[in-house]
CSV table of C-alpha atoms in Angstrom, one decimal:
chain,number,residue,atom,x,y,z
T,15,MET,CA,0.0,0.0,0.0
T,16,LYS,CA,1.3,3.5,-0.9
T,17,THR,CA,2.6,5.6,2.0
T,18,GLU,CA,0.1,8.4,1.3
T,19,ARG,CA,-2.8,6.0,1.3
T,20,LYS,CA,-1.6,4.5,4.6
T,21,ARG,CA,-1.4,8.0,6.1
T,22,ARG,CA,-4.9,8.9,5.0
T,23,ILE,CA,-6.3,5.7,6.6
T,24,THR,CA,-4.2,6.4,9.8
T,25,GLN,CA,-5.5,10.0,10.0
T,26,LEU,CA,-9.1,8.8,9.6
T,27,ALA,CA,-8.6,6.0,12.2
T,28,ALA,CA,-7.0,8.5,14.6
T,29,ALA,CA,-9.8,11.1,14.2
T,30,LEU,CA,-12.4,8.4,14.9
T,31,GLY,CA,-10.3,6.7,17.6
T,32,PHE,CA,-9.7,9.9,19.6
T,33,ASN,CA,-13.4,10.7,19.4
T,34,LEU,CA,-15.0,7.4,20.0
T,35,ASP,CA,-17.7,8.2,22.5
T,36,LEU,CA,-20.5,8.7,20.1
T,37,LEU,CA,-23.1,8.2,22.8
T,38,SER,CA,-22.0,11.3,24.6
T,39,LEU,CA,-22.0,13.2,21.3
T,40,ALA,CA,-25.6,12.1,20.7
T,41,ARG,CA,-26.6,13.3,24.2
T,42,GLY,CA,-24.8,16.7,23.7
T,43,GLN,CA,-22.6,16.1,26.8
T,44,ILE,CA,-18.9,15.5,27.1
T,45,SER,CA,-17.5,12.0,27.5
T,46,GLN,CA,-16.8,10.8,31.1
T,47,THR,CA,-14.6,7.8,30.1
T,48,PRO,CA,-11.7,6.9,32.4
T,49,THR,CA,-9.3,7.2,29.4
T,50,LYS,CA,-9.7,11.0,29.5
T,51,GLY,CA,-6.8,11.2,31.9
T,52,ILE,CA,-4.5,10.1,29.0
T,53,CYS,CA,-2.9,12.9,27.0
T,54,LEU,CA,-3.5,12.2,23.3
T,55,PRO,CA,-0.7,12.8,20.8
T,56,ALA,CA,-2.8,15.4,18.9
T,57,LEU,CA,-4.6,18.7,19.3
T,58,ASN,CA,-8.0,17.2,20.0
T,59,CYS,CA,-10.1,19.3,22.4
T,60,TYR,CA,-11.1,17.4,25.5
T,61,SER,CA,-14.4,19.3,25.5
T,62,CYS,CA,-15.3,17.7,22.2
T,63,PRO,CA,-18.3,15.6,23.4
T,64,ALA,CA,-16.9,12.4,21.8
T,65,ALA,CA,-13.3,12.9,22.9
T,66,ILE,CA,-11.9,10.0,24.9
T,67,GLY,CA,-8.6,11.6,25.8
T,68,ALA,CA,-7.1,14.9,27.0
T,69,CYS,CA,-5.6,17.6,24.8
T,70,PRO,CA,-1.9,17.9,26.0
T,71,VAL,CA,-1.9,21.6,25.3
T,72,GLY,CA,-5.0,22.2,27.4
T,73,ALA,CA,-3.7,19.8,30.1
T,74,LEU,CA,-0.3,21.6,30.2
T,75,GLN,CA,-2.0,25.0,30.6
T,76,ASN,CA,-4.2,23.7,33.4
T,77,ALA,CA,-1.2,22.2,35.2
T,78,LEU,CA,0.6,25.6,35.0
T,79,ASN,CA,-2.4,27.8,35.9
T,80,ALA,CA,-3.0,25.7,39.0
T,81,LEU,CA,0.7,25.3,40.0
T,82,ARG,CA,0.8,28.3,42.4
T,83,TYR,CA,-2.5,27.3,44.0
T,84,ASN,CA,-1.3,23.7,44.5
T,85,LEU,CA,2.0,24.9,46.0
T,86,GLY,CA,0.2,27.3,48.2
T,87,VAL,CA,-2.0,24.5,49.7
T,88,GLY,CA,0.9,22.1,49.9
T,89,GLN,CA,0.0,19.8,47.1
T,90,LYS,CA,3.0,18.6,45.0
T,91,LYS,CA,1.2,18.6,41.7
T,92,LEU,CA,3.8,20.0,39.4
T,93,GLY,CA,2.5,19.0,36.0
T,94,LEU,CA,5.1,16.2,35.7
T,95,TYR,CA,2.6,13.8,34.2
T,96,VAL,CA,1.7,16.1,31.3
T,97,LEU,CA,5.3,17.2,30.7
T,98,GLY,CA,6.4,13.5,30.7
T,99,SER,CA,3.6,12.6,28.3
T,100,LEU,CA,4.7,15.4,25.9
T,101,GLY,CA,8.3,14.3,26.3
T,102,LEU,CA,7.5,10.7,25.6
T,103,MET,CA,5.5,11.6,22.4
T,104,GLY,CA,8.4,13.7,21.3
T,105,ALA,CA,11.2,11.3,22.1
T,106,ILE,CA,9.4,8.5,20.2
T,107,GLY,CA,8.2,10.3,17.1
T,108,GLY,CA,9.0,14.0,17.1
T,109,ARG,CA,6.4,15.6,15.0
T,110,LEU,CA,5.2,12.2,13.6
T,111,PRO,CA,1.8,12.6,15.2
T,112,CYS,CA,1.3,16.0,13.4
T,113,GLY,CA,1.6,14.3,10.0
T,114,TRP,CA,-0.2,11.0,10.8
T,115,LEU,CA,-2.5,11.4,13.8
T,116,CYS,CA,-3.7,15.0,14.5
T,117,PRO,CA,-7.4,15.4,13.4
T,118,PHE,CA,-6.9,19.2,13.1
T,119,GLY,CA,-3.9,18.7,10.9
T,120,TRP,CA,-5.9,16.3,8.7
T,121,LEU,CA,-8.8,18.8,8.5
T,122,GLN,CA,-6.4,21.4,7.2
T,123,GLU,CA,-5.2,19.0,4.5
T,124,LEU,CA,-8.7,18.2,3.5
T,125,ILE,CA,-9.8,21.9,3.3
T,126,ASN,CA,-6.7,22.8,1.3
T,127,LYS,CA,-7.9,20.5,-1.5
T,128,ILE,CA,-10.7,23.0,-2.2
T,129,PRO,CA,-9.7,24.6,-5.5
T,130,GLY,CA,-8.7,28.3,-5.4
T,131,PRO,CA,-5.6,30.5,-5.3
T,132,LYS,CA,-2.8,29.1,-3.2
T,133,ILE,CA,-0.4,31.3,-1.4
T,134,GLN,CA,2.9,30.5,0.4
T,135,ILE,CA,3.2,31.5,4.1
T,136,PRO,CA,6.1,33.9,4.7
T,137,SER,CA,8.7,32.1,6.7
T,138,VAL,CA,8.8,35.0,9.2
T,139,LEU,CA,5.3,34.2,10.3
T,140,THR,CA,6.3,30.7,11.3
T,141,TYR,CA,8.3,32.2,14.2
T,142,LEU,CA,5.0,33.4,15.7
T,143,ARG,CA,4.4,29.9,17.1
T,144,TYR,CA,7.3,30.3,19.5
T,145,VAL,CA,5.8,33.5,20.9
T,146,ILE,CA,2.4,31.8,21.2
T,147,LEU,CA,3.9,28.8,23.0
T,148,ILE,CA,6.0,30.9,25.5
T,149,LEU,CA,3.4,33.6,26.1
T,150,LEU,CA,-0.1,32.0,25.9
T,151,VAL,CA,0.7,28.4,26.9
T,152,LEU,CA,3.5,28.9,29.4
T,153,LEU,CA,3.9,32.3,30.9
T,154,LEU,CA,0.4,33.9,31.1
T,155,PRO,CA,-1.2,30.8,32.7
T,156,LEU,CA,1.6,30.5,35.2
T,157,LEU,CA,2.0,34.2,36.1
T,158,LEU,CA,-1.4,35.9,35.7
T,159,VAL,CA,-3.3,34.4,38.6
T,160,ASP,CA,-6.1,35.5,40.8
T,161,ALA,CA,-6.0,36.0,44.6
T,162,SER,CA,-6.3,32.2,45.2
T,163,GLY,CA,-3.4,31.5,42.8
T,164,LEU,CA,-5.4,30.2,39.9
T,165,GLY,CA,-4.8,31.3,36.3
T,166,LEU,CA,-6.5,30.8,33.0
T,167,PRO,CA,-5.7,28.6,29.9
T,168,TRP,CA,-5.0,31.6,27.7
T,169,PHE,CA,-4.3,29.8,24.5
T,170,CYS,CA,-7.6,27.8,24.8
T,171,LYS,CA,-9.5,30.8,25.8
T,172,TRP,CA,-8.4,33.4,23.2
T,173,LEU,CA,-6.9,31.5,20.2
T,174,CYS,CA,-7.5,27.8,19.8
T,175,PRO,CA,-9.8,27.2,16.8
T,176,ALA,CA,-9.7,23.5,17.3
T,177,GLY,CA,-11.6,23.9,20.6
T,178,THR,CA,-14.1,26.2,18.9
T,179,LEU,CA,-14.7,23.7,16.1
T,180,GLU,CA,-14.6,20.4,18.0
T,181,ALA,CA,-16.2,21.6,21.3
T,182,GLY,CA,-17.7,25.1,21.1
T,183,VAL,CA,-19.7,24.8,17.8
T,184,LEU,CA,-20.7,21.2,18.5
T,185,LEU,CA,-21.8,21.8,22.1
T,186,ALA,CA,-23.6,25.0,21.0
T,187,MET,CA,-25.6,23.0,18.5
T,188,LEU,CA,-26.3,20.1,20.7
T,189,ASN,CA,-26.8,21.6,24.1
T,190,PRO,CA,-29.4,24.4,24.6
T,191,ALA,CA,-28.0,25.4,28.1
T,192,ILE,CA,-24.6,26.1,26.6
T,193,ARG,CA,-26.2,27.8,23.5
T,194,SER,CA,-28.0,30.3,25.8
T,195,GLN,CA,-24.7,31.5,27.4
T,196,LEU,CA,-22.8,32.3,24.2
T,197,GLY,CA,-21.5,35.9,24.0
T,198,PHE,CA,-18.6,38.0,22.9
T,199,LEU,CA,-15.9,35.4,23.6
T,200,PHE,CA,-17.7,32.8,21.4
T,201,ALA,CA,-18.1,35.4,18.6
T,202,TRP,CA,-14.3,36.2,18.9
T,203,LYS,CA,-13.4,32.5,18.7
T,204,LEU,CA,-15.8,31.9,15.9
T,205,ALA,CA,-14.1,34.7,13.9
T,206,ILE,CA,-10.7,33.2,14.5
T,207,LEU,CA,-12.0,29.8,13.4
T,208,VAL,CA,-13.5,31.3,10.2
T,209,PHE,CA,-10.2,33.1,9.6
T,210,PHE,CA,-8.2,29.9,9.8
T,211,LEU,CA,-10.8,28.0,7.7
T,212,VAL,CA,-10.3,30.5,4.9
T,213,TRP,CA,-6.5,30.4,5.3
T,214,MET,CA,-6.6,26.6,5.1
T,215,VAL,CA,-8.1,26.9,1.6
T,216,LEU,CA,-5.3,29.3,0.6
T,217,SER,CA,-2.3,27.8,2.3
T,218,GLU,CA,-1.1,24.3,3.4
T,219,ARG,CA,-1.4,23.7,7.2
T,220,PRO,CA,-1.4,27.4,8.3
T,221,PHE,CA,-2.3,26.5,11.9
T,222,CYS,CA,0.5,23.9,12.2
T,223,ARG,CA,3.0,26.3,10.8
T,224,VAL,CA,2.1,29.6,12.5
T,225,VAL,CA,0.3,28.7,15.7
T,226,CYS,CA,0.3,25.1,17.0
T,227,PRO,CA,2.0,24.9,20.4
T,228,LEU,CA,1.9,21.1,20.4
T,229,GLY,CA,3.7,20.9,17.0
T,230,THR,CA,6.2,23.4,18.3
T,231,ILE,CA,6.9,21.3,21.4
T,232,LEU,CA,7.1,18.1,19.4
T,233,GLY,CA,9.3,19.8,16.8
T,234,PHE,CA,12.0,20.4,19.4
T,235,PHE,CA,12.3,16.6,19.6
T,236,ASN,CA,12.8,16.1,15.9
T,237,ARG,CA,16.5,16.2,16.5
T,238,VAL,CA,16.6,13.4,19.0
T,239,SER,CA,13.5,11.3,18.4
T,240,LEU,CA,13.6,7.5,17.7
T,241,PHE,CA,11.7,8.1,14.5
T,242,ARG,CA,13.8,10.0,12.0
T,243,MET,CA,14.1,11.1,8.5
T,244,ARG,CA,17.4,10.4,6.6
T,245,VAL,CA,18.7,11.7,3.3
T,246,ASP,CA,21.4,10.0,1.4
T,247,LEU,CA,23.3,13.1,0.2
T,248,GLY,CA,25.5,11.0,-2.0
T,249,ARG,CA,22.4,10.4,-4.2
T,250,CYS,CA,20.6,13.7,-3.8
T,251,ILE,CA,20.6,15.8,-7.0
T,252,LEU,CA,19.1,19.0,-5.5
T,253,CYS,CA,16.1,18.8,-7.9
T,254,GLN,CA,13.9,20.4,-5.2
T,255,ALA,CA,11.1,17.9,-5.9
T,256,CYS,CA,10.9,17.2,-2.1
T,257,GLN,CA,10.4,20.9,-1.3
T,258,LYS,CA,7.6,21.2,-3.9
T,259,ALA,CA,5.8,18.2,-2.3
T,260,CYS,CA,6.4,19.4,1.3
T,261,PRO,CA,3.4,20.9,3.0
T,262,VAL,CA,5.6,23.1,5.1
T,263,ASN,CA,8.0,24.0,2.3
T,264,ILE,CA,11.2,22.8,3.7
T,265,ARG,CA,14.3,21.4,2.1
T,266,ILE,CA,14.6,18.1,3.8
T,267,TYR,CA,18.1,17.5,2.3
T,268,GLU,CA,19.4,20.6,4.2
T,269,ASN,CA,18.2,19.3,7.6
T,270,PRO,CA,16.3,16.0,7.9
T,271,ASP,CA,15.7,16.8,11.6
T,272,SER,CA,14.2,20.2,10.9
T,273,GLU,CA,11.7,21.1,13.7
T,274,ARG,CA,9.3,22.3,11.0
T,275,CYS,CA,9.1,18.8,9.4
T,276,LEU,CA,5.8,17.1,10.0
T,277,ARG,CA,7.1,13.7,9.1
T,278,CYS,CA,4.2,13.3,6.7
T,279,LEU,CA,6.6,11.5,4.3
T,280,LYS,CA,5.2,13.2,1.2
T,281,CYS,CA,8.8,13.9,0.1
T,282,GLU,CA,9.8,10.3,-0.2
T,283,PRO,CA,7.8,9.0,-3.2
T,284,VAL,CA,8.5,12.2,-5.3
T,285,CYS,CA,12.3,11.8,-5.0
T,286,PRO,CA,13.6,10.7,-8.4
T,287,THR,CA,16.7,9.1,-6.8
T,288,SER,CA,14.9,7.6,-3.7
T,289,CYS,CA,17.4,9.2,-1.4
T,290,ILE,CA,15.0,10.0,1.3
T,291,ASP,CA,14.2,7.4,3.9
T,292,HIS,CA,12.6,7.1,7.3
T,293,GLY,CA,12.5,4.8,10.3
T,294,PHE,CA,13.2,4.2,13.9
T,295,TRP,CA,17.0,4.3,13.8
T,296,LEU,CA,19.6,5.0,16.3
T,297,ALA,CA,22.8,4.5,14.3
T,298,GLU,CA,24.1,7.0,11.8
T,299,LYS,CA,24.4,6.0,8.1
T,300,LYS,CA,27.8,6.2,6.5
T,301,THR,CA,26.6,8.2,3.5
T,302,GLU,CA,25.3,11.1,5.6
T,303,GLY,CA,27.5,14.2,5.4
T,304,LYS,CA,28.3,13.9,1.7
T,305,THR,CA,27.8,16.9,-0.6
T,306,PRO,CA,24.7,16.6,-2.9
T,307,VAL,CA,25.5,16.6,-6.7
T,308,ARG,CA,23.5,19.1,-8.7
T,309,VAL,CA,22.7,17.8,-12.2
X,16,MET,CA,27.2,5.7,22.2
X,17,ASN,CA,26.7,8.6,19.8
X,18,ARG,CA,25.3,12.0,20.9
X,19,ARG,CA,21.9,11.5,19.3
X,20,ARG,CA,21.4,8.1,20.9
X,21,PHE,CA,22.4,9.6,24.2
X,22,TRP,CA,19.8,12.4,24.0
X,23,THR,CA,17.1,10.0,22.7
X,24,PHE,CA,17.5,7.8,25.7
X,25,PHE,CA,17.9,10.7,28.0
X,26,TRP,CA,14.6,12.2,27.0
X,27,LEU,CA,12.8,8.8,26.9
X,28,GLY,CA,14.1,8.1,30.4
X,29,LEU,CA,13.3,11.5,31.8
X,30,SER,CA,9.8,11.4,30.3
X,31,VAL,CA,9.1,8.0,31.9
X,32,ILE,CA,10.3,9.2,35.2
X,33,PHE,CA,8.1,12.3,35.0
X,34,ILE,CA,5.1,10.3,34.0
X,35,LEU,CA,5.6,7.9,36.9
X,36,ALA,CA,6.2,10.8,39.4
X,37,GLY,CA,3.1,12.5,38.1
X,38,LEU,CA,1.0,9.3,38.4
X,39,LEU,CA,2.2,8.8,41.9
X,40,SER,CA,1.3,12.3,43.0
X,41,GLY,CA,-2.3,11.9,41.5
X,42,GLU,CA,-1.9,14.0,38.4
X,43,PHE,CA,-3.7,11.5,36.2
X,44,ARG,CA,-6.8,12.2,38.3
X,45,VAL,CA,-6.3,16.0,37.9
X,46,VAL,CA,-6.0,15.7,34.1
X,47,TRP,CA,-9.1,13.4,34.0
X,48,GLN,CA,-11.1,15.7,36.3
X,49,LYS,CA,-10.4,18.7,34.0
X,50,ALA,CA,-11.1,16.7,30.8
X,51,VAL,CA,-14.5,15.4,31.9
X,52,THR,CA,-15.7,18.9,32.9
X,53,VAL,CA,-16.8,21.3,30.1
X,54,CYS,CA,-14.0,23.7,29.6
X,55,LEU,CA,-15.7,27.1,29.4
X,56,GLU,CA,-12.7,28.8,27.9
X,57,CYS,CA,-12.3,26.2,25.2
X,58,ILE,CA,-15.9,26.5,24.0
X,59,GLY,CA,-15.9,30.3,24.3
X,60,ILE,CA,-18.1,31.0,27.3
X,61,GLY,CA,-15.8,31.5,30.3
């Protein structure tokens, strides 16, 4: 089976598997399954009625915004479980879940298939995700707290379109009690969602490239993860076919461990010399480090 | 052992230690508790 076909099937299976509690969805209430304590390797809002796991970005913010309160009352809940879960995901696959498992990433790929003008995202915008991670996910939840020491999940509250789509819109449609409480914040988040939906038509994976804190965290691990990309530079002819196929527009032959690489493997089948490879490797390959030959 | 292999196992080991420490201090329950309650911020109410 072709890699791209396998990836599509995996993305579909992950989207369904992460949102398996259809009974809760039908009732318009969020799932109460015991598995919701497990951090999923994807940006999948835990307030989605059918979600059977926790969003690691939401869980991280909640661990941080309760940290000062917990320390104040003598509870040693430091968010180690969430940090460890993120570290484990990253150490095993790096951004592999972005390319193969994340339902919001998959949605972006599907919407980008809508015909229309396509625009490249300026590379300077891709640095915004570091600001968002540091400011909205780490610092503000930790530092801006009320008198009791509790803060807010700033990223979820003001920016995350995945939460609006998977949880806000769904619950507003299914649950009259929630629908009656919608106000300015919902309108703001809906506007952000619409903005990203339009951007998804125009550009490939705009949310992953410009905003996603989970992808940014997992990207740090691309350099050390068990799963890795490898380019045989002795066979690379610098034809740029890999860059043209890449949804995030990187040159994999310059840095196979690039933290922007989603590990979607779209570059592999288009390579005319089959010099790109992937796998769970630890040993270096002898051909690495050679200079590519331009033809 | 090359440098990459060292850091791979370092992060794997540290992550497992963090997860176990978190589980022992009851953090799984905290994550679960939050995840089974409607997040007002996520849905755009709170």
